[in-house]
Amino acid sequence: MLKIEGLTAEVDGKAILKGIDLEVPKGEVHAIMGPNGSGKSTLSYVLSGREGYEVTGGSATFNGHDILAMEPEERAAAGLFLAFQYPVELPGVGNATFLRTALNAQRKARGEAELDAMQFLKLARERMKALSMSDDMLKRGVNVGFSGGEKKRNEILQMALLKPSIAILDETDSGLDIDALRIVADGVNAMRGPDFSALVITHYQRLLDYIVPDRVHVLMAGRIVKSGGPELAKELEAQGYGAVQAAA
Amino acid sequence: MPAVTETIETVQQATESGYKWGFETDIEMEFAPKGLNEDIVRFISAKKNEPAWLLEWRLRAFAAWKTMEEPRWAAVKYPPIDYQDSYYYAAPKQKVGPKSLDEVDPELLKTYAKLGIPLREQEILAGVEGAGSVPAEGRMPIAVDAVFDSVSVATSYKERLGKEGIIFCAISEAVQTHPELVRKYLGTVVPQGDNFFAALNSAVFTDGSFVYIPKGVRCPMELSTYFRINAKSTGQFERTLIIADEGSHVSYLEGCTAPMRDENQLHAAVVELVALDDATIKYSTVQNWYPGDAEGKGGIYNFVTKRGACRGARSKISWTQVETGSAITWKYPSCILQGEDSVGEFYSVAITNNYQQADTGTKMFHIGPRTRSTIVSKGISAGHGQNTYRGLVRIGAKAHGARNFTQCDSLLIGDLCGAHTVPYIENRCVSAKVEHEATTSRIAEDQLFYCRQRGLTQEEAVGLIVNGFCREVLKELPMEFAVEAQKLLQISLEGSVG
Ligand SMILES: Nc1ncnc2c1ncn2[C@@H]1O[C@H](COP(=O)(O)OP(=O)(O)OP(=O)(O)O)[C@@H](O)[C@H]1O
Ligand SMILES: [Mg+2]
């Protein structure tokens, strides 16, 4: 399980996270909602170890391991996956090459056998079919020239291949059409089980109709100000963040 | 791709060892006295048992060299070179012209085994001889000419190639066995007095490869030369001459390495290519001379003149180079596009890390009508490296309908390095079309983080991104070399970030 206690962090000397307390037990899916600029992406970067996101206090452990002490790639190998709000383009690097390199790097770090080109291709095709993605996405440069929705689907494909034990999805639903939203949600739901947990960052209740969360948290100005069941998301949608803030 | 995985493994092996080709072979050598004068030129010519015309030719070059100044226009800095403080001839003491590998000094064989250069011929499967034959290992064989300091020590597949009328041997041997061909073409593409280093090479060249592909023959395997500098205080001056007769086709590769030393060593080669009507020459280089240490001490000065003449109609010369080594690289593989509809190509990756400097590019001379050229240059600078693309596209008055496309991309890693682009365009023909594109970029922090979040280490991430940046060039290399080149790119950039 993911356990965050009193986590504070700053960017460029500016305090952004001001004491986050959050527990995501094994097998659960939690949603984080909150206004623009409240620190949602910052939390995802701090947890995944991005440079420039300075932890100033508190702790974060995953299955008992102090993840804040690990290199980003070690966190990845330990099973942490971040679906980026803005997936990055890697010109000239084939998507298949990237996926296979990543998968094998993680397998190697975990002491598992690496997949050869044929084994990988078989696996990738299988997962792509499940996500209704066409094969030619594998041949193209990583995210280069992908539409917004294709980029998000590519993140989900990576998740499906890397099989993390905890996934942080940062606004993976933004910019998706209705069909793509359903595909992404199905991708996440297919992973649900006792060994998978997720933090789903979103602005829209709509996604949570498809991925029904165990808990919903509201992040405002660097703090979790309210937590509740799936009904909290509906409440927010109806009343806005102002009401939550007033009550808090 | 398996290449990427291999890249990663190689880097892991190489992290401890750095430049892993930097060992020295302990072998008894024969040297000419240090220094450079007419007697040394005569000594080399006599050692090679050369005919009088070639000695004359060398002496004319030496006379020209004495009147010339070392070029200083390139964007590279180095202390003056003392040309009298070097050996111009260094050869392992062994039987002259060994007939088989069994006669080659075992120390030499060990050296090439350690470098991973196959000198032994693989058995070709019975019954499938010919252009498509594949040896038992499932790889196409590669014929190798191995040049060790000043001499060629072995050339493989000579007989096999001879059956097709292909001549592939040391140039010193060709002078003896095919003097008429050597005399007809030597110096016709790069004349003796072409430039300071070419003149020096013409005076003292010791060995190199000679290739002749007869009319209509498609060379059934890759030909390659592997250059090794081993001796101390020695310059290497090799000379390569490749002639592709009408309608023939050849793909030639060169590779090179040298021991790690504190001193700088000079490598001044000349390569001449001649393509007649409908002939194609593909010339690939993976340049991995010792680059010097992280502080910029030592390394090879790679001052090279490479030029190809597309003499025939519809002929084609394609240069592909991956330049990862050398303290300084000064080279401009060029094409003289004389034949109508002839094609010149230049694909280049040049990496400078630590204190390496590279001033490299190409010259495309469009003379014949409808001649076409393509230039794709990828420069990568890291550490304190300085990387300059210098290119010339000259279109003559009669080159009606000529076309050139040039693309120069620079990638910067860190902020102490530099990238420079110096393209010259001279167009004297209204119907010609010249296009030039240039970009400069950095490896972005978000790209590195994205890769690391997916499980790649920092070095693996850099390697992957750089390989992506160079893709258009790497895909021009023959398969086997592409894998090698990808590994090299990543190794050369070690320690460049983080
Ligand atoms: N490099 C930076 N320098 C200064 N401030 C930064 C930097 N990066 C982020 N911030 C600030 O941190 C705050 C939180 O940003 P963050 O991206 O975490 O918000 P968010 O909750 O993900 O918002 P959104 O819903 O718009 O994605 C914002 O005020 C933002 O401007
Ligand atoms: Mg955000």
PDB file of C-alpha atoms in Angstrom, chain B residues 173-438:
ATOM      1  CA  GLU B 173      50.340  -5.416 -52.985  1.00  0.00           C
ATOM      2  CA  ALA B 174      48.239  -3.887 -55.767  1.00  0.00           C
ATOM      3  CA  VAL B 175      51.233  -1.764 -56.755  1.00  0.00           C
ATOM      4  CA  GLN B 176      53.060  -5.047 -57.436  1.00  0.00           C
ATOM      5  CA  THR B 177      50.229  -7.106 -58.906  1.00  0.00           C
ATOM      6  CA  HIS B 178      48.106  -4.492 -60.718  1.00  0.00           C
ATOM      7  CA  PRO B 179      50.430  -1.551 -61.361  1.00  0.00           C
ATOM      8  CA  GLU B 180      48.469  -0.428 -64.429  1.00  0.00           C
ATOM      9  CA  LEU B 181      45.256   0.094 -62.409  1.00  0.00           C
ATOM     10  CA  VAL B 182      47.007   1.826 -59.538  1.00  0.00           C
ATOM     11  CA  ARG B 183      48.909   4.093 -61.875  1.00  0.00           C
ATOM     12  CA  LYS B 184      45.800   4.939 -63.865  1.00  0.00           C
ATOM     13  CA  TYR B 185      43.749   6.074 -60.867  1.00  0.00           C
ATOM     14  CA  LEU B 186      46.074   6.972 -57.981  1.00  0.00           C
ATOM     15  CA  GLY B 187      45.940  10.699 -57.271  1.00  0.00           C
ATOM     16  CA  THR B 188      43.297  11.380 -59.908  1.00  0.00           C
ATOM     17  CA  VAL B 189      40.647  12.222 -57.322  1.00  0.00           C
ATOM     18  CA  VAL B 190      42.854  13.665 -54.601  1.00  0.00           C
ATOM     19  CA  PRO B 191      45.966  15.048 -56.336  1.00  0.00           C
ATOM     20  CA  GLN B 192      49.280  14.972 -54.464  1.00  0.00           C
ATOM     21  CA  GLY B 193      49.228  18.692 -53.782  1.00  0.00           C
ATOM     22  CA  ASP B 194      45.516  18.909 -52.929  1.00  0.00           C
ATOM     23  CA  ASN B 195      46.076  20.065 -49.365  1.00  0.00           C
ATOM     24  CA  PHE B 196      48.749  19.932 -46.676  1.00  0.00           C
ATOM     25  CA  PHE B 197      47.709  16.603 -45.181  1.00  0.00           C
ATOM     26  CA  ALA B 198      46.987  14.960 -48.530  1.00  0.00           C
ATOM     27  CA  ALA B 199      50.467  15.976 -49.725  1.00  0.00           C
ATOM     28  CA  LEU B 200      51.995  14.553 -46.547  1.00  0.00           C
ATOM     29  CA  ASN B 201      50.052  11.338 -47.063  1.00  0.00           C
ATOM     30  CA  SER B 202      51.089  11.094 -50.727  1.00  0.00           C
ATOM     31  CA  ALA B 203      54.733  11.334 -49.719  1.00  0.00           C
ATOM     32  CA  VAL B 204      54.736   8.802 -46.894  1.00  0.00           C
ATOM     33  CA  PHE B 205      51.647   6.583 -47.227  1.00  0.00           C
ATOM     34  CA  THR B 206      52.489   3.074 -46.190  1.00  0.00           C
ATOM     35  CA  ASP B 207      49.454   0.893 -46.697  1.00  0.00           C
ATOM     36  CA  GLY B 208      45.715   0.833 -47.042  1.00  0.00           C
ATOM     37  CA  SER B 209      43.276  -1.046 -49.199  1.00  0.00           C
ATOM     38  CA  PHE B 210      42.815  -1.377 -52.903  1.00  0.00           C
ATOM     39  CA  VAL B 211      39.517  -2.430 -54.412  1.00  0.00           C
ATOM     40  CA  TYR B 212      38.572  -2.991 -58.026  1.00  0.00           C
ATOM     41  CA  ILE B 213      35.101  -4.232 -58.948  1.00  0.00           C
ATOM     42  CA  PRO B 214      34.884  -5.303 -62.590  1.00  0.00           C
ATOM     43  CA  LYS B 215      32.128  -4.341 -65.013  1.00  0.00           C
ATOM     44  CA  GLY B 216      28.673  -5.495 -64.037  1.00  0.00           C
ATOM     45  CA  VAL B 217      29.767  -7.262 -60.850  1.00  0.00           C
ATOM     46  CA  ARG B 218      27.862  -6.850 -57.641  1.00  0.00           C
ATOM     47  CA  CYS B 219      30.324  -7.509 -54.833  1.00  0.00           C
ATOM     48  CA  PRO B 220      28.870 -10.521 -52.968  1.00  0.00           C
ATOM     49  CA  MET B 221      30.000  -9.425 -49.496  1.00  0.00           C
ATOM     50  CA  GLU B 222      30.865  -6.356 -47.509  1.00  0.00           C
ATOM     51  CA  LEU B 223      34.496  -5.354 -47.874  1.00  0.00           C
ATOM     52  CA  SER B 224      36.158  -3.726 -44.931  1.00  0.00           C
ATOM     53  CA  THR B 225      39.435  -2.408 -43.666  1.00  0.00           C
ATOM     54  CA  TYR B 226      40.279  -2.264 -40.012  1.00  0.00           C
ATOM     55  CA  PHE B 227      42.961   0.229 -39.062  1.00  0.00           C
ATOM     56  CA  ARG B 228      44.891  -0.169 -35.854  1.00  0.00           C
ATOM     57  CA  ILE B 229      47.505   2.230 -34.596  1.00  0.00           C
ATOM     58  CA  ASN B 230      49.667   0.440 -32.028  1.00  0.00           C
ATOM     59  CA  ALA B 231      53.221   1.827 -31.934  1.00  0.00           C
ATOM     60  CA  LYS B 232      54.125   4.923 -29.924  1.00  0.00           C
ATOM     61  CA  SER B 233      55.096   8.217 -31.541  1.00  0.00           C
ATOM     62  CA  THR B 234      53.930   6.904 -34.865  1.00  0.00           C
ATOM     63  CA  GLY B 235      51.734   8.480 -37.447  1.00  0.00           C
ATOM     64  CA  GLN B 236      49.443   6.410 -39.610  1.00  0.00           C
ATOM     65  CA  PHE B 237      49.181   7.417 -43.242  1.00  0.00           C
ATOM     66  CA  GLU B 238      47.032   5.007 -45.109  1.00  0.00           C
ATOM     67  CA  ARG B 239      45.776   5.325 -48.620  1.00  0.00           C
ATOM     68  CA  THR B 240      42.679   3.673 -49.975  1.00  0.00           C
ATOM     69  CA  LEU B 241      41.659   3.484 -53.604  1.00  0.00           C
ATOM     70  CA  ILE B 242      38.352   2.002 -54.719  1.00  0.00           C
ATOM     71  CA  ILE B 243      37.353   1.693 -58.355  1.00  0.00           C
ATOM     72  CA  ALA B 244      33.876   0.559 -59.337  1.00  0.00           C
ATOM     73  CA  ASP B 245      33.774  -0.204 -63.046  1.00  0.00           C
ATOM     74  CA  GLU B 246      30.643   0.226 -65.158  1.00  0.00           C
ATOM     75  CA  GLY B 247      27.470  -1.178 -63.646  1.00  0.00           C
ATOM     76  CA  SER B 248      29.217  -2.589 -60.576  1.00  0.00           C
ATOM     77  CA  HIS B 249      28.243  -2.273 -56.936  1.00  0.00           C
ATOM     78  CA  VAL B 250      30.255  -2.375 -53.728  1.00  0.00           C
ATOM     79  CA  SER B 251      29.711  -1.656 -50.068  1.00  0.00           C
ATOM     80  CA  TYR B 252      32.866  -0.930 -48.120  1.00  0.00           C
ATOM     81  CA  LEU B 253      33.317  -0.333 -44.398  1.00  0.00           C
ATOM     82  CA  GLU B 254      36.163   0.975 -42.347  1.00  0.00           C
ATOM     83  CA  GLY B 255      36.773   0.811 -38.636  1.00  0.00           C
ATOM     84  CA  CYS B 256      39.647   1.851 -36.440  1.00  0.00           C
ATOM     85  CA  THR B 257      40.991   1.946 -32.877  1.00  0.00           C
ATOM     86  CA  ALA B 258      44.190   2.883 -31.069  1.00  0.00           C
ATOM     87  CA  PRO B 259      45.773   2.411 -27.619  1.00  0.00           C
ATOM     88  CA  MET B 260      45.250   5.008 -24.905  1.00  0.00           C
ATOM     89  CA  ARG B 261      48.277   7.250 -24.686  1.00  0.00           C
ATOM     90  CA  ASP B 262      49.024  10.680 -23.277  1.00  0.00           C
ATOM     91  CA  GLU B 263      50.631  11.822 -26.514  1.00  0.00           C
ATOM     92  CA  ASN B 264      48.651  12.891 -29.548  1.00  0.00           C
ATOM     93  CA  GLN B 265      49.154  10.767 -32.635  1.00  0.00           C
ATOM     94  CA  LEU B 266      48.542  11.844 -36.191  1.00  0.00           C
ATOM     95  CA  HIS B 267      46.369   9.906 -38.593  1.00  0.00           C
ATOM     96  CA  ALA B 268      46.350  11.500 -42.036  1.00  0.00           C
ATOM     97  CA  ALA B 269      44.620   9.243 -44.530  1.00  0.00           C
ATOM     98  CA  VAL B 270      43.564   9.716 -48.111  1.00  0.00           C
ATOM     99  CA  VAL B 271      40.649   7.855 -49.633  1.00  0.00           C
ATOM    100  CA  GLU B 272      39.863   8.052 -53.337  1.00  0.00           C
ATOM    101  CA  LEU B 273      36.755   6.564 -54.921  1.00  0.00           C
ATOM    102  CA  VAL B 274      35.996   6.305 -58.614  1.00  0.00           C
ATOM    103  CA  ALA B 275      32.561   5.282 -59.890  1.00  0.00           C
ATOM    104  CA  LEU B 276      32.111   4.745 -63.615  1.00  0.00           C
ATOM    105  CA  ASP B 277      28.794   4.580 -65.546  1.00  0.00           C
ATOM    106  CA  ASP B 278      25.958   3.097 -63.481  1.00  0.00           C
ATOM    107  CA  ALA B 279      28.303   2.058 -60.670  1.00  0.00           C
ATOM    108  CA  THR B 280      27.534   2.445 -56.974  1.00  0.00           C
ATOM    109  CA  ILE B 281      29.966   2.768 -54.098  1.00  0.00           C
ATOM    110  CA  LYS B 282      28.696   2.820 -50.556  1.00  0.00           C
ATOM    111  CA  TYR B 283      31.436   3.803 -48.134  1.00  0.00           C
ATOM    112  CA  SER B 284      30.763   3.545 -44.419  1.00  0.00           C
ATOM    113  CA  THR B 285      33.001   4.574 -41.561  1.00  0.00           C
ATOM    114  CA  VAL B 286      32.744   3.936 -37.868  1.00  0.00           C
ATOM    115  CA  GLN B 287      35.546   6.100 -36.525  1.00  0.00           C
ATOM    116  CA  ASN B 288      36.563   5.163 -33.021  1.00  0.00           C
ATOM    117  CA  TRP B 289      40.137   6.365 -32.610  1.00  0.00           C
ATOM    118  CA  TYR B 290      41.190   7.002 -29.024  1.00  0.00           C
ATOM    119  CA  PRO B 291      39.524  10.331 -28.131  1.00  0.00           C
ATOM    120  CA  GLY B 292      41.837  11.337 -25.288  1.00  0.00           C
ATOM    121  CA  ASP B 293      40.951  11.221 -21.605  1.00  0.00           C
ATOM    122  CA  ALA B 294      38.278  13.183 -19.748  1.00  0.00           C
ATOM    123  CA  GLU B 295      40.718  16.068 -19.252  1.00  0.00           C
ATOM    124  CA  GLY B 296      41.574  16.223 -22.955  1.00  0.00           C
ATOM    125  CA  LYS B 297      44.984  14.594 -22.692  1.00  0.00           C
ATOM    126  CA  GLY B 298      46.077  12.423 -25.588  1.00  0.00           C
ATOM    127  CA  GLY B 299      43.991  11.147 -28.478  1.00  0.00           C
ATOM    128  CA  ILE B 300      44.332  10.904 -32.217  1.00  0.00           C
ATOM    129  CA  TYR B 301      44.436  13.850 -34.589  1.00  0.00           C
ATOM    130  CA  ASN B 302      42.298  12.570 -37.429  1.00  0.00           C
ATOM    131  CA  PHE B 303      43.113  14.762 -40.436  1.00  0.00           C
ATOM    132  CA  VAL B 304      41.664  12.957 -43.385  1.00  0.00           C
ATOM    133  CA  THR B 305      40.945  13.673 -47.043  1.00  0.00           C
ATOM    134  CA  LYS B 306      38.193  11.571 -48.560  1.00  0.00           C
ATOM    135  CA  ARG B 307      36.775  12.231 -51.980  1.00  0.00           C
ATOM    136  CA  GLY B 308      34.820  10.327 -54.557  1.00  0.00           C
ATOM    137  CA  ALA B 309      34.423  10.992 -58.242  1.00  0.00           C
ATOM    138  CA  CYS B 310      31.144  10.040 -59.891  1.00  0.00           C
ATOM    139  CA  ARG B 311      32.752   9.962 -63.313  1.00  0.00           C
ATOM    140  CA  GLY B 312      30.099   7.931 -65.053  1.00  0.00           C
ATOM    141  CA  ALA B 313      26.516   8.699 -65.923  1.00  0.00           C
ATOM    142  CA  ARG B 314      24.021   7.551 -63.277  1.00  0.00           C
ATOM    143  CA  SER B 315      26.831   6.603 -60.912  1.00  0.00           C
ATOM    144  CA  LYS B 316      26.369   6.967 -57.171  1.00  0.00           C
ATOM    145  CA  ILE B 317      28.660   7.490 -54.217  1.00  0.00           C
ATOM    146  CA  SER B 318      27.287   7.408 -50.715  1.00  0.00           C
ATOM    147  CA  TRP B 319      29.357   8.304 -47.639  1.00  0.00           C
ATOM    148  CA  THR B 320      28.067   7.326 -44.226  1.00  0.00           C
ATOM    149  CA  GLN B 321      30.174   8.179 -41.214  1.00  0.00           C
ATOM    150  CA  VAL B 322      29.779   7.751 -37.494  1.00  0.00           C
ATOM    151  CA  GLU B 323      32.529   9.745 -35.847  1.00  0.00           C
ATOM    152  CA  THR B 324      32.791   9.003 -32.153  1.00  0.00           C
ATOM    153  CA  GLY B 325      36.528   8.964 -31.547  1.00  0.00           C
ATOM    154  CA  SER B 326      39.632  11.130 -32.062  1.00  0.00           C
ATOM    155  CA  ALA B 327      40.743  14.180 -30.104  1.00  0.00           C
ATOM    156  CA  ILE B 328      40.310  16.216 -33.281  1.00  0.00           C
ATOM    157  CA  THR B 329      38.452  15.257 -36.433  1.00  0.00           C
ATOM    158  CA  TRP B 330      39.054  17.221 -39.618  1.00  0.00           C
ATOM    159  CA  LYS B 331      37.393  15.544 -42.568  1.00  0.00           C
ATOM    160  CA  TYR B 332      35.056  16.370 -45.406  1.00  0.00           C
ATOM    161  CA  PRO B 333      34.156  13.310 -47.483  1.00  0.00           C
ATOM    162  CA  SER B 334      33.154  14.820 -50.799  1.00  0.00           C
ATOM    163  CA  CYS B 335      31.624  13.940 -54.144  1.00  0.00           C
ATOM    164  CA  ILE B 336      32.530  15.249 -57.549  1.00  0.00           C
ATOM    165  CA  LEU B 337      29.365  14.716 -59.562  1.00  0.00           C
ATOM    166  CA  GLN B 338      30.624  14.710 -63.132  1.00  0.00           C
ATOM    167  CA  GLY B 339      28.474  12.085 -64.819  1.00  0.00           C
ATOM    168  CA  GLU B 340      24.997  13.153 -65.813  1.00  0.00           C
ATOM    169  CA  ASP B 341      22.312  12.041 -63.355  1.00  0.00           C
ATOM    170  CA  SER B 342      24.972  11.008 -60.863  1.00  0.00           C
ATOM    171  CA  VAL B 343      24.149  10.999 -57.163  1.00  0.00           C
ATOM    172  CA  GLY B 344      26.178  11.957 -54.101  1.00  0.00           C
ATOM    173  CA  GLU B 345      25.133  11.312 -50.505  1.00  0.00           C
ATOM    174  CA  PHE B 346      26.624  12.196 -47.163  1.00  0.00           C
ATOM    175  CA  TYR B 347      25.161  10.887 -43.917  1.00  0.00           C
ATOM    176  CA  SER B 348      27.061  11.831 -40.818  1.00  0.00           C
ATOM    177  CA  VAL B 349      26.906  11.493 -37.061  1.00  0.00           C
ATOM    178  CA  ALA B 350      29.688  13.257 -35.184  1.00  0.00           C
ATOM    179  CA  ILE B 351      29.956  13.150 -31.410  1.00  0.00           C
ATOM    180  CA  THR B 352      32.231  15.306 -29.332  1.00  0.00           C
ATOM    181  CA  ASN B 353      32.396  14.670 -25.595  1.00  0.00           C
ATOM    182  CA  ASN B 354      34.870  15.867 -22.945  1.00  0.00           C
ATOM    183  CA  TYR B 355      37.415  17.978 -24.865  1.00  0.00           C
ATOM    184  CA  GLN B 356      36.953  16.438 -28.312  1.00  0.00           C
ATOM    185  CA  GLN B 357      36.736  18.729 -31.325  1.00  0.00           C
ATOM    186  CA  ALA B 358      35.212  17.923 -34.694  1.00  0.00           C
ATOM    187  CA  ASP B 359      35.153  20.058 -37.809  1.00  0.00           C
ATOM    188  CA  THR B 360      33.514  17.863 -40.377  1.00  0.00           C
ATOM    189  CA  GLY B 361      31.102  17.983 -43.264  1.00  0.00           C
ATOM    190  CA  THR B 362      31.131  17.452 -46.985  1.00  0.00           C
ATOM    191  CA  LYS B 363      31.572  19.086 -50.340  1.00  0.00           C
ATOM    192  CA  MET B 364      29.245  18.338 -53.218  1.00  0.00           C
ATOM    193  CA  PHE B 365      30.482  19.542 -56.599  1.00  0.00           C
ATOM    194  CA  HIS B 366      27.652  19.442 -59.126  1.00  0.00           C
ATOM    195  CA  ILE B 367      29.168  19.467 -62.593  1.00  0.00           C
ATOM    196  CA  GLY B 368      26.965  17.245 -64.764  1.00  0.00           C
ATOM    197  CA  PRO B 369      23.317  17.890 -65.585  1.00  0.00           C
ATOM    198  CA  ARG B 370      20.597  16.574 -63.264  1.00  0.00           C
ATOM    199  CA  THR B 371      23.112  15.608 -60.605  1.00  0.00           C
ATOM    200  CA  ARG B 372      21.608  15.179 -57.161  1.00  0.00           C
ATOM    201  CA  SER B 373      23.028  15.282 -53.664  1.00  0.00           C
ATOM    202  CA  THR B 374      21.704  14.706 -50.163  1.00  0.00           C
ATOM    203  CA  ILE B 375      23.453  15.792 -46.988  1.00  0.00           C
ATOM    204  CA  VAL B 376      22.227  14.738 -43.558  1.00  0.00           C
ATOM    205  CA  SER B 377      24.467  15.760 -40.680  1.00  0.00           C
ATOM    206  CA  LYS B 378      23.809  15.075 -37.003  1.00  0.00           C
ATOM    207  CA  GLY B 379      26.213  16.716 -34.586  1.00  0.00           C
ATOM    208  CA  ILE B 380      26.124  15.853 -30.884  1.00  0.00           C
ATOM    209  CA  SER B 381      28.123  17.873 -28.393  1.00  0.00           C
ATOM    210  CA  ALA B 382      28.579  17.055 -24.732  1.00  0.00           C
ATOM    211  CA  GLY B 383      31.048  18.009 -22.002  1.00  0.00           C
ATOM    212  CA  HIS B 384      33.377  20.667 -23.415  1.00  0.00           C
ATOM    213  CA  GLY B 385      33.065  19.218 -26.920  1.00  0.00           C
ATOM    214  CA  GLN B 386      33.038  21.495 -29.947  1.00  0.00           C
ATOM    215  CA  ASN B 387      31.262  20.336 -33.074  1.00  0.00           C
ATOM    216  CA  THR B 388      31.253  22.154 -36.392  1.00  0.00           C
ATOM    217  CA  TYR B 389      29.453  21.178 -39.569  1.00  0.00           C
ATOM    218  CA  ARG B 390      31.261  22.733 -42.509  1.00  0.00           C
ATOM    219  CA  GLY B 391      29.833  22.047 -45.923  1.00  0.00           C
ATOM    220  CA  LEU B 392      30.027  23.289 -49.462  1.00  0.00           C
ATOM    221  CA  VAL B 393      27.487  22.777 -52.206  1.00  0.00           C
ATOM    222  CA  ARG B 394      28.819  24.103 -55.503  1.00  0.00           C
ATOM    223  CA  ILE B 395      26.646  23.990 -58.585  1.00  0.00           C
ATOM    224  CA  GLY B 396      28.415  24.634 -61.860  1.00  0.00           C
ATOM    225  CA  ALA B 397      26.965  26.504 -64.837  1.00  0.00           C
ATOM    226  CA  LYS B 398      26.266  23.276 -66.760  1.00  0.00           C
ATOM    227  CA  ALA B 399      24.585  21.393 -63.953  1.00  0.00           C
ATOM    228  CA  HIS B 400      21.099  22.004 -65.327  1.00  0.00           C
ATOM    229  CA  GLY B 401      18.372  20.693 -63.097  1.00  0.00           C
ATOM    230  CA  ALA B 402      20.796  19.819 -60.295  1.00  0.00           C
ATOM    231  CA  ARG B 403      19.331  19.343 -56.838  1.00  0.00           C
ATOM    232  CA  ASN B 404      20.719  19.435 -53.345  1.00  0.00           C
ATOM    233  CA  PHE B 405      19.048  18.889 -50.038  1.00  0.00           C
ATOM    234  CA  THR B 406      20.966  19.595 -46.846  1.00  0.00           C
ATOM    235  CA  GLN B 407      19.824  19.003 -43.317  1.00  0.00           C
ATOM    236  CA  CYS B 408      22.048  19.813 -40.337  1.00  0.00           C
ATOM    237  CA  ASP B 409      20.830  19.016 -36.856  1.00  0.00           C
ATOM    238  CA  SER B 410      22.747  19.688 -33.675  1.00  0.00           C
ATOM    239  CA  LEU B 411      22.051  18.224 -30.270  1.00  0.00           C
ATOM    240  CA  LEU B 412      23.579  19.763 -27.175  1.00  0.00           C
ATOM    241  CA  ILE B 413      24.036  17.932 -23.882  1.00  0.00           C
ATOM    242  CA  GLY B 414      25.018  20.261 -21.039  1.00  0.00           C
ATOM    243  CA  ASP B 415      25.932  23.917 -21.436  1.00  0.00           C
ATOM    244  CA  LEU B 416      29.724  23.921 -21.774  1.00  0.00           C
ATOM    245  CA  CYS B 417      29.778  22.475 -25.282  1.00  0.00           C
ATOM    246  CA  GLY B 418      29.254  24.104 -28.643  1.00  0.00           C
ATOM    247  CA  ALA B 419      27.666  23.409 -32.013  1.00  0.00           C
ATOM    248  CA  HIS B 420      28.348  25.427 -35.142  1.00  0.00           C
ATOM    249  CA  THR B 421      27.015  25.180 -38.671  1.00  0.00           C
ATOM    250  CA  VAL B 422      28.919  26.673 -41.590  1.00  0.00           C
ATOM    251  CA  PRO B 423      27.161  25.903 -44.863  1.00  0.00           C
ATOM    252  CA  TYR B 424      28.520  27.411 -48.071  1.00  0.00           C
ATOM    253  CA  ILE B 425      26.328  27.408 -51.156  1.00  0.00           C
ATOM    254  CA  GLU B 426      27.578  28.516 -54.571  1.00  0.00           C
ATOM    255  CA  ASN B 427      25.023  28.192 -57.308  1.00  0.00           C
ATOM    256  CA  ARG B 428      25.857  29.215 -60.861  1.00  0.00           C
ATOM    257  CA  CYS B 429      22.918  27.537 -62.535  1.00  0.00           C
ATOM    258  CA  VAL B 430      19.424  29.020 -62.491  1.00  0.00           C
ATOM    259  CA  SER B 431      17.623  25.740 -63.037  1.00  0.00           C
ATOM    260  CA  ALA B 432      19.269  24.140 -59.992  1.00  0.00           C
ATOM    261  CA  LYS B 433      17.527  23.832 -56.666  1.00  0.00           C
ATOM    262  CA  VAL B 434      19.269  23.941 -53.307  1.00  0.00           C
ATOM    263  CA  GLU B 435      17.528  23.450 -49.978  1.00  0.00           C
ATOM    264  CA  HIS B 436      19.044  23.845 -46.542  1.00  0.00           C
ATOM    265  CA  GLU B 437      17.509  23.107 -43.155  1.00  0.00           C
ATOM    266  CA  ALA B 438      19.170  23.396 -39.779  1.00  0.00           C
TER     267      ALA B 438
END
